[in-house]
């Protein structure tokens, strides 16, 4: 009965012939179960394969080996748009359409009945406080507002699973935190399962039920940290000693991995020097 929302089994991804050094082993034998309604962050140094893992879950391509199943259905390089929506860092809104027109396109693409488009769009915009900007064009909005809209567009298709790849990376710290609160509200209200990639330790602790700390490339799971705090979370959580403790724990786990990544970038022969 309690089948995981996402089940990743021994997933390995090797990119053939990329760069001067030939094949790149991006992720190595990653296994992870994600429960329904769980918020999981992937945290790890740049280039450790976080986006690769997220894209495999989303069915954007098939891994070199291993499997991923979503609600019991095998994902084998086949997107499941009825179950999964993506939100990326860069706003992918069409600039020549208004906000609501952008949502209609997304909903049409997902095969949602036309009679539902505007209701869904407005519900999602309301959930991020952007309902009054439905008729605006993307370039009439600030970067932060655009990213709110971008997030709402991922929400409006009302899938059970949302995959978010550094969605707030281009935003200032304050805006990120407000959007983080919105996301925590959404999680509490809808019971969605969210897999979220971030570089920010504070963001990971603030949002996650579990933080998956990854190693330097090839990405493996180093440790999983539980954050026992109900959603929706308030900024008060950040003032608790437990918050700093968790953040420091993440940092000390990551430090060696970041060093390994930087060393490998300096010395193309490897990180052993
Ligand atoms: N399409 C691709 N072709 C070749 N190499 C890739 C491709 N995508 C990613 N990589 C390489 O795989 C590694 C992991 O990349 P990525 O998953 O984007 O890491 P992260 O999101 O953690 O920064 C990096 O070394 C990257 O250069
Ligand atoms: Mg990435």
Coordinates of N, CA, C and O in Angstrom, one line a residue, residues 64-198:
X64 N 22.2 5.2 -18.0 CA 23.0 4.1 -18.6 C 22.7 2.8 -18.0 O 22.6 1.8 -18.7
X65 N 22.5 2.8 -16.7 CA 21.9 1.5 -16.0 C 21.1 1.9 -14.8 O 21.2 3.0 -14.3
X66 N 20.4 0.9 -14.3 CA 19.5 1.2 -13.2 C 18.1 1.6 -13.6 O 17.9 1.8 -14.8
X67 N 17.2 1.7 -12.7 CA 15.8 2.0 -13.0 C 15.2 3.1 -12.1 O 15.7 3.3 -11.0
X68 N 14.2 3.7 -12.6 CA 13.5 4.7 -11.8 C 12.0 4.4 -12.0 O 11.6 4.3 -13.2
X69 N 11.2 4.3 -10.9 CA 9.8 4.1 -11.1 C 9.1 5.2 -10.4 O 9.5 5.7 -9.3
X70 N 8.0 5.6 -11.0 CA 7.2 6.7 -10.4 C 5.8 6.1 -10.2 O 5.1 5.7 -11.2
X71 N 5.3 6.1 -8.9 CA 4.1 5.5 -8.6 C 3.9 4.1 -9.2 O 2.9 3.8 -9.8
X72 N 5.0 3.4 -9.2 CA 5.0 2.0 -9.7 C 5.2 1.9 -11.2 O 5.3 0.8 -11.7
X73 N 5.2 3.0 -11.9 CA 5.4 2.9 -13.4 C 6.8 3.2 -13.7 O 7.4 4.1 -13.2
X74 N 7.4 2.3 -14.5 CA 8.8 2.5 -14.9 C 9.0 3.7 -15.8 O 8.3 4.0 -16.7
X75 N 10.0 4.5 -15.4 CA 10.4 5.7 -16.2 C 11.6 5.3 -17.0 O 12.6 4.9 -16.4
X76 N 11.5 5.2 -18.2 CA 12.6 4.7 -19.0 C 12.9 5.7 -20.2 O 12.8 5.3 -21.3
X77 N 13.2 6.9 -19.8 CA 13.4 7.9 -20.8 C 12.1 8.4 -21.4 O 12.1 9.0 -22.4
X78 N 11.0 8.1 -20.7 CA 9.7 8.5 -21.2 C 9.1 9.5 -20.2 O 8.8 9.1 -19.1
X79 N 8.9 10.7 -20.5 CA 8.3 11.7 -19.6 C 6.9 11.2 -19.2 O 6.2 10.6 -20.0
X80 N 6.5 11.5 -18.0 CA 5.1 11.2 -17.5 C 4.4 12.5 -17.2 O 4.3 12.9 -16.0
X81 N 4.0 13.3 -18.2 CA 3.5 14.6 -17.9 C 2.3 14.7 -17.1 O 1.9 15.7 -16.4
X82 N 1.6 13.5 -17.0 CA 0.4 13.5 -16.1 C 0.7 13.4 -14.7 O 0.0 13.7 -13.8
X83 N 2.0 12.9 -14.4 CA 2.4 12.7 -13.0 C 3.4 13.7 -12.5 O 3.6 14.0 -11.3
X84 N 4.2 14.2 -13.5 CA 5.4 15.0 -13.1 C 5.5 16.4 -13.9 O 5.3 16.4 -15.1
X85 N 5.7 17.4 -13.1 CA 6.0 18.7 -13.7 C 7.4 19.2 -13.3 O 7.9 18.9 -12.2
X86 N 8.0 20.0 -14.2 CA 9.3 20.6 -13.9 C 9.3 22.1 -13.7 O 8.5 22.8 -14.3
X87 N 10.1 22.6 -12.8 CA 10.4 24.0 -12.7 C 11.9 24.2 -12.8 O 12.6 23.6 -12.0
X88 N 12.3 25.0 -13.7 CA 13.8 25.2 -13.9 C 14.2 26.6 -13.3 O 13.4 27.4 -13.1
X89 N 15.5 26.8 -13.3 CA 16.1 28.0 -12.7 C 15.7 29.2 -13.6 O 15.2 30.2 -13.1
X90 N 15.9 29.0 -14.9 CA 15.7 30.2 -15.7 C 14.2 30.2 -16.1 O 13.6 29.1 -16.4
X91 N 13.6 31.3 -16.1 CA 12.2 31.4 -16.4 C 12.1 31.0 -17.9 O 12.8 31.6 -18.7
X92 N 11.2 30.1 -18.2 CA 11.0 29.6 -19.5 C 9.7 30.1 -20.1 O 9.0 29.5 -20.9
X93 N 9.2 31.3 -19.6 CA 8.0 31.9 -20.1 C 8.2 32.5 -21.5 O 9.2 33.0 -21.7
X94 N 7.2 32.3 -22.3 CA 7.3 33.0 -23.6 C 7.0 34.5 -23.4 O 6.0 34.9 -22.9
X95 N 8.0 35.3 -23.9 CA 7.9 36.8 -23.6 C 6.8 37.5 -24.4 O 6.3 38.5 -23.9
X96 N 6.3 36.9 -25.5 CA 5.3 37.5 -26.3 C 3.9 37.1 -25.9 O 2.9 37.6 -26.5
X97 N 3.8 36.3 -24.9 CA 2.4 36.0 -24.3 C 2.3 36.5 -22.9 O 3.3 36.6 -22.2
X98 N 1.1 36.8 -22.5 CA 0.8 37.3 -21.2 C 1.0 36.1 -20.2 O 1.1 34.9 -20.7
X99 N 1.0 36.3 -18.9 CA 1.2 35.3 -18.0 C 0.1 34.2 -18.2 O 0.4 33.0 -18.3
X100 N -1.2 34.7 -18.2 CA -2.2 33.6 -18.3 C -2.2 32.9 -19.6 O -2.4 31.7 -19.7
X101 N -1.8 33.6 -20.7 CA -1.6 32.8 -22.0 C -0.5 31.8 -21.9 O -0.6 30.7 -22.4
X102 N 0.6 32.1 -21.2 CA 1.6 31.1 -21.0 C 1.1 29.9 -20.2 O 1.5 28.8 -20.6
X103 N 0.2 30.1 -19.3 CA -0.3 29.0 -18.5 C -1.2 28.2 -19.4 O -1.2 26.9 -19.3
X104 N -2.0 28.9 -20.2 CA -3.0 28.1 -21.1 C -2.2 27.2 -22.0 O -2.6 26.0 -22.3
X105 N -1.0 27.7 -22.5 CA -0.2 26.9 -23.4 C 0.3 25.6 -22.7 O 0.2 24.5 -23.2
X106 N 0.8 25.8 -21.4 CA 1.3 24.7 -20.6 C 0.1 23.7 -20.4 O 0.3 22.5 -20.5
X107 N -1.1 24.2 -20.1 CA -2.2 23.3 -19.8 C -2.7 22.6 -21.0 O -3.0 21.4 -21.0
X108 N -2.7 23.3 -22.1 CA -3.0 22.6 -23.4 C -2.1 21.5 -23.7 O -2.5 20.4 -24.1
X109 N -0.8 21.8 -23.6 CA 0.3 20.9 -23.8 C 0.1 19.6 -23.0 O 0.4 18.5 -23.4
X110 N -0.4 19.8 -21.7 CA -0.5 18.7 -20.8 C -1.9 17.9 -21.1 O -2.2 17.0 -20.4
X111 N -2.6 18.4 -22.1 CA -3.9 17.7 -22.4 C -5.0 18.0 -21.5 O -6.0 17.2 -21.4
X112 N -4.9 19.1 -20.7 CA -6.0 19.5 -19.8 C -7.2 20.1 -20.6 O -6.9 20.9 -21.5
X113 N -8.4 19.8 -20.2 CA -9.6 20.3 -20.9 C -9.6 21.9 -20.9 O -9.3 22.4 -19.8
X114 N -9.9 22.5 -22.0 CA -9.9 23.9 -22.1 C -10.8 24.6 -21.0 O -10.4 25.7 -20.5
X115 N -11.9 24.0 -20.7 CA -12.8 24.6 -19.7 C -12.1 24.8 -18.3 O -12.5 25.5 -17.5
X116 N -11.0 24.0 -18.1 CA -10.3 24.1 -16.8 C -9.1 25.1 -16.8 O -8.6 25.3 -15.7
X117 N -8.7 25.5 -18.0 CA -7.4 26.2 -18.0 C -7.4 27.4 -17.1 O -6.5 27.5 -16.3
X118 N -8.4 28.3 -17.2 CA -8.3 29.6 -16.4 C -8.4 29.4 -14.9 O -7.8 30.0 -14.1
X119 N -9.3 28.4 -14.6 CA -9.4 28.1 -13.1 C -8.1 27.6 -12.5 O -7.7 28.1 -11.5
X120 N -7.5 26.7 -13.2 CA -6.2 26.2 -12.7 C -5.2 27.2 -12.7 O -4.4 27.3 -11.7
X121 N -5.1 28.0 -13.7 CA -4.1 29.1 -13.8 C -4.3 30.0 -12.6 O -3.3 30.4 -12.0
X122 N -5.5 30.5 -12.4 CA -5.7 31.5 -11.3 C -5.5 30.9 -10.0 O -4.9 31.5 -9.1
X123 N -5.8 29.6 -9.8 CA -5.5 28.9 -8.5 C -4.0 28.9 -8.2 O -3.6 29.2 -7.1
X124 N -3.3 28.6 -9.2 CA -1.8 28.5 -9.1 C -1.2 29.9 -8.8 O -0.4 30.0 -8.0
X125 N -1.7 30.9 -9.6 CA -1.2 32.2 -9.4 C -1.5 32.7 -8.0 O -0.7 33.4 -7.4
X126 N -2.7 32.4 -7.6 CA -3.1 32.9 -6.2 C -2.2 32.2 -5.2 O -1.8 32.9 -4.2
X127 N -1.8 31.0 -5.4 CA -1.0 30.3 -4.3 C 0.4 30.9 -4.2 O 1.1 30.7 -3.2
X128 N 0.8 31.7 -5.2 CA 2.1 32.4 -5.0 C 1.9 33.9 -5.0 O 2.9 34.7 -5.2
X129 N 0.7 34.4 -4.7 CA 0.4 35.8 -4.6 C 0.6 36.6 -5.9 O 0.9 37.8 -5.9
X130 N 0.3 36.0 -7.0 CA 0.5 36.7 -8.3 C -0.7 36.8 -9.2 O -0.7 37.1 -10.3
X131 N -1.9 36.6 -8.5 CA -3.2 36.5 -9.3 C -3.4 37.8 -10.0 O -4.0 37.8 -11.2
X132 N -3.0 39.0 -9.5 CA -3.3 40.2 -10.1 C -2.4 40.5 -11.3 O -2.6 41.6 -12.0
X133 N -1.5 39.6 -11.6 CA -0.6 39.9 -12.7 C -0.8 38.9 -13.9 O 0.0 38.8 -14.8
X134 N -2.0 38.3 -13.9 CA -2.4 37.4 -15.0 C -2.3 38.0 -16.4 O -1.9 37.3 -17.3
X135 N -2.6 39.3 -16.5 CA -2.6 39.9 -17.8 C -1.3 40.6 -18.2 O -1.2 41.2 -19.2
X136 N -0.3 40.5 -17.3 CA 1.0 41.1 -17.5 C 1.8 40.3 -18.5 O 1.6 39.1 -18.6
X137 N 2.8 41.0 -19.2 CA 3.8 40.2 -19.9 C 5.0 40.0 -19.0 O 5.3 40.8 -18.2
X138 N 5.7 38.9 -19.3 CA 6.8 38.5 -18.4 C 7.8 39.7 -18.2 O 8.2 39.9 -17.1
X139 N 8.1 40.4 -19.2 CA 9.1 41.5 -19.0 C 8.6 42.7 -18.3 O 9.3 43.6 -18.1
X140 N 7.3 42.7 -18.0 CA 6.8 43.8 -17.1 C 7.0 43.4 -15.6 O 6.7 44.2 -14.8
X141 N 7.5 42.2 -15.4 CA 7.6 41.8 -14.0 C 9.1 41.8 -13.6 O 10.0 41.6 -14.4
X142 N 9.4 41.9 -12.3 CA 10.7 41.8 -11.8 C 11.2 40.3 -11.9 O 10.4 39.4 -12.1
X143 N 12.5 40.1 -11.7 CA 13.0 38.7 -11.8 C 12.3 37.8 -10.8 O 12.0 36.7 -11.1
X144 N 12.2 38.3 -9.6 CA 11.5 37.5 -8.5 C 10.1 37.2 -8.9 O 9.6 36.1 -8.6
X145 N 9.4 38.2 -9.4 CA 8.0 37.9 -9.8 C 7.9 36.9 -10.9 O 7.0 36.1 -10.9
X146 N 8.8 37.1 -11.9 CA 8.8 36.1 -13.0 C 9.0 34.7 -12.5 O 8.4 33.8 -13.0
X147 N 9.9 34.6 -11.5 CA 10.2 33.2 -11.1 C 9.0 32.7 -10.2 O 8.8 31.5 -10.2
X148 N 8.3 33.6 -9.6 CA 7.0 33.1 -8.9 C 6.1 32.6 -9.9 O 5.4 31.5 -9.7
X149 N 5.9 33.3 -11.0 CA 5.0 32.9 -12.1 C 5.5 31.6 -12.7 O 4.7 30.7 -12.9
X150 N 6.8 31.5 -12.9 CA 7.4 30.3 -13.4 C 7.0 29.0 -12.5 O 6.7 28.0 -13.0
X151 N 7.1 29.3 -11.2 CA 6.8 28.2 -10.3 C 5.3 27.9 -10.3 O 5.0 26.7 -10.4
X152 N 4.5 28.9 -10.4 CA 3.1 28.7 -10.5 C 2.7 27.9 -11.7 O 1.8 27.1 -11.7
X153 N 3.4 28.2 -12.8 CA 3.1 27.4 -14.0 C 3.4 25.9 -13.9 O 2.6 25.1 -14.4
X154 N 4.4 25.6 -13.1 CA 4.7 24.2 -12.8 C 3.6 23.6 -11.9 O 3.2 22.4 -12.0
X155 N 3.1 24.5 -11.0 CA 2.0 24.0 -10.1 C 0.7 23.8 -10.8 O -0.1 22.9 -10.4
X156 N 0.4 24.7 -11.8 CA -1.0 24.7 -12.3 C -1.4 23.4 -13.0 O -2.5 23.1 -13.2
X157 N -0.4 22.6 -13.5 CA -0.8 21.4 -14.1 C -1.2 20.3 -13.1 O -1.7 19.3 -13.4
X158 N -1.0 20.7 -11.8 CA -1.5 19.9 -10.7 C -1.1 18.4 -10.8 O -1.9 17.5 -10.6
X159 N 0.2 18.2 -11.0 CA 0.7 16.8 -11.0 C 1.0 16.5 -9.5 O 1.2 17.4 -8.7
X160 N 1.2 15.2 -9.2 CA 1.5 14.8 -7.9 C 2.9 15.1 -7.5 O 3.3 15.2 -6.4
X161 N 3.8 15.1 -8.6 CA 5.2 15.3 -8.3 C 5.7 16.6 -9.0 O 5.4 16.8 -10.2
X162 N 6.5 17.3 -8.3 CA 7.1 18.5 -8.9 C 8.7 18.4 -8.7 O 9.2 18.1 -7.7
X163 N 9.4 18.5 -9.9 CA 10.8 18.5 -9.9 C 11.3 19.9 -10.1 O 11.0 20.5 -11.1
X164 N 12.2 20.4 -9.2 CA 12.6 21.7 -9.2 C 14.1 21.8 -9.2 O 14.8 21.4 -8.3
X165 N 14.7 22.3 -10.3 CA 16.1 22.4 -10.5 C 16.7 23.8 -10.2 O 16.6 24.7 -11.1
X166 N 17.1 24.0 -9.0 CA 17.6 25.4 -8.6 C 16.7 26.5 -9.0 O 17.1 27.5 -9.6
X167 N 15.4 26.4 -8.6 CA 14.4 27.3 -9.1 C 14.7 28.7 -8.6 O 14.2 29.7 -9.3
X168 N 15.3 28.9 -7.5 CA 15.5 30.2 -6.9 C 16.9 30.8 -7.0 O 17.2 31.8 -6.4
X169 N 17.7 30.1 -7.8 CA 19.2 30.4 -7.8 C 19.5 31.8 -8.2 O 20.4 32.4 -7.8
X170 N 18.6 32.4 -9.1 CA 18.9 33.7 -9.6 C 18.3 34.8 -8.7 O 18.5 36.0 -9.1
X171 N 17.7 34.4 -7.6 CA 17.0 35.4 -6.8 C 17.9 35.8 -5.6 O 18.7 35.1 -5.1
X172 N 17.6 37.0 -5.0 CA 18.2 37.4 -3.8 C 17.7 36.6 -2.6 O 16.6 36.0 -2.7
X173 N 18.5 36.6 -1.6 CA 18.2 35.7 -0.4 C 16.8 36.0 0.2 O 16.1 35.0 0.5
X174 N 16.4 37.2 0.3 CA 15.1 37.5 0.9 C 14.0 36.9 0.0 O 13.0 36.3 0.5
X175 N 14.1 37.2 -1.3 CA 13.0 36.7 -2.2 C 13.0 35.1 -2.2 O 11.9 34.5 -2.2
X176 N 14.1 34.5 -2.1 CA 14.2 33.1 -2.0 C 13.5 32.5 -0.8 O 12.8 31.5 -0.9
X177 N 13.7 33.2 0.3 CA 13.0 32.7 1.5 C 11.5 32.9 1.5 O 10.8 32.0 1.9
X178 N 11.0 34.0 0.9 CA 9.6 34.1 0.8 C 9.0 33.1 -0.1 O 8.0 32.4 0.2
X179 N 9.7 32.8 -1.2 CA 9.2 31.8 -2.2 C 9.3 30.4 -1.5 O 8.4 29.5 -1.7
X180 N 10.3 30.2 -0.7 CA 10.4 29.0 0.1 C 9.2 28.8 1.0 O 8.7 27.7 1.1
X181 N 8.8 29.9 1.6 CA 7.6 29.8 2.5 C 6.4 29.4 1.7 O 5.6 28.5 2.1
X182 N 6.3 30.0 0.5 CA 5.1 29.6 -0.4 C 5.1 28.2 -0.7 O 4.1 27.5 -0.8
X183 N 6.3 27.7 -1.0 CA 6.5 26.3 -1.4 C 6.1 25.3 -0.2 O 5.4 24.3 -0.4
X184 N 6.5 25.7 1.0 CA 6.2 24.9 2.1 C 4.6 24.9 2.4 O 4.1 23.9 2.7
X185 N 4.0 26.1 2.1 CA 2.5 26.2 2.2 C 1.9 25.2 1.2 O 0.9 24.5 1.5
X186 N 2.4 25.3 0.0 CA 1.9 24.4 -1.1 C 2.0 23.0 -0.7 O 1.0 22.2 -0.9
X187 N 3.1 22.6 -0.2 CA 3.3 21.2 0.2 C 2.3 20.8 1.2 O 1.7 19.7 1.1
X188 N 2.1 21.7 2.2 CA 1.1 21.3 3.3 C -0.3 21.3 2.8 O -1.1 20.4 3.2
X189 N -0.6 22.1 1.8 CA -2.0 22.2 1.3 C -2.3 21.1 0.3 O -3.4 20.7 0.2
X190 N -1.3 20.7 -0.5 CA -1.6 19.7 -1.6 C -1.1 18.3 -1.4 O -1.4 17.4 -2.1
X191 N -0.1 18.2 -0.5 CA 0.5 16.9 -0.3 C 1.3 16.4 -1.5 O 1.6 15.2 -1.7
X192 N 1.8 17.4 -2.3 CA 2.7 17.0 -3.4 C 4.0 16.4 -3.0 O 4.4 16.7 -1.8
X193 N 4.6 15.7 -3.8 CA 6.0 15.2 -3.6 C 6.9 16.1 -4.4 O 6.6 16.4 -5.6
X194 N 7.9 16.7 -3.7 CA 8.8 17.6 -4.4 C 10.2 17.2 -4.3 O 10.7 16.9 -3.2
X195 N 10.9 17.2 -5.4 CA 12.4 16.9 -5.4 C 13.0 18.2 -5.9 O 12.7 18.7 -7.0
X196 N 13.9 18.7 -5.1 CA 14.4 20.1 -5.2 C 15.9 20.1 -5.2 O 16.5 19.5 -4.3
X197 N 16.5 20.7 -6.2 CA 18.0 20.8 -6.2 C 18.4 22.2 -5.8 O 17.8 23.2 -6.3
X198 N 19.3 22.3 -4.9 CA 19.8 23.6 -4.5 C 21.3 23.6 -4.1 O 21.8 22.5 -3.8

